[in-house]
Structures are given as structure tokens and as C-alpha cells.
């Protein structure tokens, strides 16, 4: 259980599921990972829980209890999202004056 914050400042509860083989070793607490995940985002994002299902998880190496652990991680202040959908409006310039944002309409995508 965790939270996710949108660029608008809205905060929503989030549940993260990671499935691993039976004999996998669990990652130590406070391990930082880079993850590709499928997202299920409800239409009322601020009220309902966002579900992320981990597809590929890569742990940042080294000891997460070390004082220098977080200093070894690249600075990635924003999550990366890959989606398939249609842009539904004009781009908006965010508060930094440079970044553009826009709404995207998407549906479940299933490939057989």
C-alpha cells in the first residue's frame, strides 16, 4: 500500500502487486527498484485505489540500509508512462512554464 501523486497535486491511494516465482528471494525492506507495470486507473482517481501490477522489477544494487544507498540512484523525479490512447484536448502548460500536459482517453489493451 502506498500513494501516487499526479501533476495536478491530487494524491490517490495505490496498491502495488509484484508476482514472483516460488523460489525467488524476497527483496530486503527499503530496496529501491525500477519497475515496468500495468496500471489500472479508475475514473475517480482521487477517490479510488490505483492498481499497479509489476511486469519487470530490477532492484538497485547495494545495501539498502547503507547511508549512501540513495545517493547511488539516478534522479528520476517523474514516473514514465507508456499508453495507447487518443489525445482528447489541447495541451496545457504546467506551472514550470515548460512542461506540457494533456488528457488521453484509453481503454484496456489485450493482445492475444
mmCIF file of C-alpha atoms in Angstrom:
data_model
loop_
_atom_site.group_PDB
_atom_site.id
_atom_site.type_symbol
_atom_site.label_atom_id
_atom_site.label_comp_id
_atom_site.label_asym_id
_atom_site.label_seq_id
_atom_site.Cartn_x
_atom_site.Cartn_y
_atom_site.Cartn_z
ATOM 1 C CA UNK A 1 0.000 0.000 0.000
ATOM 2 C CA UNK A 2 1.330 3.404 -0.978
ATOM 3 C CA UNK A 3 0.186 6.584 -2.729
ATOM 4 C CA UNK A 4 0.636 8.181 -6.133
ATOM 5 C CA UNK A 5 0.637 11.926 -6.786
ATOM 6 C CA UNK A 6 -0.472 13.448 -10.100
ATOM 7 C CA UNK A 7 0.976 16.617 -11.601
ATOM 8 C CA UNK A 8 -2.218 18.397 -10.525
ATOM 9 C CA UNK A 9 -1.267 17.692 -6.911
ATOM 10 C CA UNK A 10 -4.055 15.136 -6.401
ATOM 11 C CA UNK A 11 -2.953 12.215 -4.222
ATOM 12 C CA UNK A 12 -4.548 8.778 -4.584
ATOM 13 C CA UNK A 13 -4.104 5.509 -2.744
ATOM 14 C CA UNK A 14 -2.182 2.909 -4.725
ATOM 15 C CA UNK A 15 -1.698 -0.818 -4.394
ATOM 16 C CA UNK A 16 1.354 -2.432 -5.962
ATOM 17 C CA UNK A 17 1.307 -6.132 -6.853
ATOM 18 C CA UNK A 18 4.505 -7.933 -7.807
ATOM 19 C CA UNK A 19 4.332 -11.597 -8.680
ATOM 20 C CA UNK A 20 7.466 -13.716 -8.452
ATOM 21 C CA UNK A 21 8.354 -17.381 -8.864
ATOM 22 C CA UNK A 22 8.010 -19.660 -5.840
ATOM 23 C CA UNK A 23 11.763 -19.890 -5.139
ATOM 24 C CA UNK A 24 12.592 -16.179 -5.625
ATOM 25 C CA UNK A 25 14.315 -14.433 -2.742
ATOM 26 C CA UNK A 26 12.293 -11.500 -1.379
ATOM 27 C CA UNK A 27 13.937 -8.094 -1.646
ATOM 28 C CA UNK A 28 15.045 -6.519 1.643
ATOM 29 C CA UNK A 29 12.860 -3.767 3.108
ATOM 30 C CA UNK A 30 13.535 -0.283 1.691
ATOM 31 C CA UNK A 31 15.032 -1.641 -1.534
ATOM 32 C CA UNK A 32 14.520 0.793 -4.412
ATOM 33 C CA UNK A 33 13.510 -0.710 -7.741
ATOM 34 C CA UNK A 34 12.966 0.331 -11.328
ATOM 35 C CA UNK A 35 9.734 -1.247 -12.477
ATOM 36 C CA UNK A 36 7.596 -1.661 -15.550
ATOM 37 C CA UNK A 37 3.995 -2.131 -14.514
ATOM 38 C CA UNK A 38 0.490 -2.343 -15.915
ATOM 39 C CA UNK A 39 -1.777 0.275 -14.356
ATOM 40 C CA UNK A 40 -5.476 0.168 -13.630
ATOM 41 C CA UNK A 41 -6.533 3.757 -13.026
ATOM 42 C CA UNK A 42 -10.153 4.385 -12.027
ATOM 43 C CA UNK A 43 -12.001 7.368 -13.486
ATOM 44 C CA UNK A 44 -12.283 8.896 -9.994
ATOM 45 C CA UNK A 45 -8.543 8.833 -9.357
ATOM 46 C CA UNK A 46 -8.615 10.852 -6.145
ATOM 47 C CA UNK A 47 -11.245 8.572 -4.559
ATOM 48 C CA UNK A 48 -10.413 5.039 -5.704
ATOM 49 C CA UNK A 49 -7.253 2.971 -5.436
ATOM 50 C CA UNK A 50 -4.865 2.827 -8.400
ATOM 51 C CA UNK A 51 -3.573 -0.714 -9.017
ATOM 52 C CA UNK A 52 -0.094 -1.339 -10.426
ATOM 53 C CA UNK A 53 0.867 -4.878 -11.469
ATOM 54 C CA UNK A 54 4.636 -5.234 -11.759
ATOM 55 C CA UNK A 55 5.814 -6.817 -15.011
ATOM 56 C CA UNK A 56 9.571 -6.347 -14.711
ATOM 57 C CA UNK A 57 11.330 -5.417 -11.473
ATOM 58 C CA UNK A 58 15.024 -4.502 -11.267
ATOM 59 C CA UNK A 59 16.428 -3.775 -7.814
ATOM 60 C CA UNK A 60 19.010 -1.038 -7.303
ATOM 61 C CA UNK A 61 22.129 -2.923 -6.195
ATOM 62 C CA UNK A 62 23.911 -2.441 -2.873
ATOM 63 C CA UNK A 63 22.758 -2.487 0.734
ATOM 64 C CA UNK A 64 19.510 -0.510 1.274
ATOM 65 C CA UNK A 65 20.474 0.093 4.930
ATOM 66 C CA UNK A 66 23.645 1.951 3.917
ATOM 67 C CA UNK A 67 23.648 5.728 4.391
ATOM 68 C CA UNK A 68 24.930 6.185 0.816
ATOM 69 C CA UNK A 69 22.336 3.884 -0.830
ATOM 70 C CA UNK A 70 20.012 6.644 -2.069
ATOM 71 C CA UNK A 71 22.945 8.719 -3.374
ATOM 72 C CA UNK A 72 23.733 5.971 -5.931
ATOM 73 C CA UNK A 73 20.334 6.251 -7.636
ATOM 74 C CA UNK A 74 19.806 8.344 -10.786
ATOM 75 C CA UNK A 75 17.489 11.322 -10.311
ATOM 76 C CA UNK A 76 14.173 10.404 -11.972
ATOM 77 C CA UNK A 77 11.646 12.803 -10.431
ATOM 78 C CA UNK A 78 8.733 11.697 -12.628
ATOM 79 C CA UNK A 79 7.387 8.238 -13.426
ATOM 80 C CA UNK A 80 7.394 7.149 -17.055
ATOM 81 C CA UNK A 81 4.073 6.085 -18.523
ATOM 82 C CA UNK A 82 3.568 4.268 -21.814
ATOM 83 C CA UNK A 83 -0.007 4.127 -23.008
ATOM 84 C CA UNK A 84 -2.151 3.634 -26.058
ATOM 85 C CA UNK A 85 -4.963 6.125 -26.499
ATOM 86 C CA UNK A 86 -6.302 9.294 -28.097
ATOM 87 C CA UNK A 87 -5.417 12.823 -27.038
ATOM 88 C CA UNK A 88 -8.738 14.408 -26.063
ATOM 89 C CA UNK A 89 -7.901 18.096 -25.866
ATOM 90 C CA UNK A 90 -5.364 20.885 -26.196
ATOM 91 C CA UNK A 91 -2.041 20.680 -24.356
ATOM 92 C CA UNK A 92 -1.754 22.717 -21.160
ATOM 93 C CA UNK A 93 1.461 24.319 -19.936
ATOM 94 C CA UNK A 94 2.246 23.315 -16.356
ATOM 95 C CA UNK A 95 3.455 25.578 -13.543
ATOM 96 C CA UNK A 96 7.134 25.274 -14.539
ATOM 97 C CA UNK A 97 6.317 27.113 -17.790
ATOM 98 C CA UNK A 98 7.925 24.409 -19.942
ATOM 99 C CA UNK A 99 6.248 21.048 -19.365
ATOM 100 C CA UNK A 100 3.149 20.267 -21.427
ATOM 101 C CA UNK A 101 0.307 18.036 -20.230
ATOM 102 C CA UNK A 102 -2.819 16.739 -21.956
ATOM 103 C CA UNK A 103 -5.675 14.313 -21.366
ATOM 104 C CA UNK A 104 -5.581 10.913 -23.045
ATOM 105 C CA UNK A 105 -8.571 8.612 -23.496
ATOM 106 C CA UNK A 106 -7.534 4.980 -23.327
ATOM 107 C CA UNK A 107 -9.112 1.573 -22.834
ATOM 108 C CA UNK A 108 -7.845 -1.833 -21.826
ATOM 109 C CA UNK A 109 -5.496 -3.251 -24.416
ATOM 110 C CA UNK A 110 -5.363 -7.015 -24.741
ATOM 111 C CA UNK A 111 -3.073 -8.782 -27.189
ATOM 112 C CA UNK A 112 -3.553 -12.488 -27.930
#
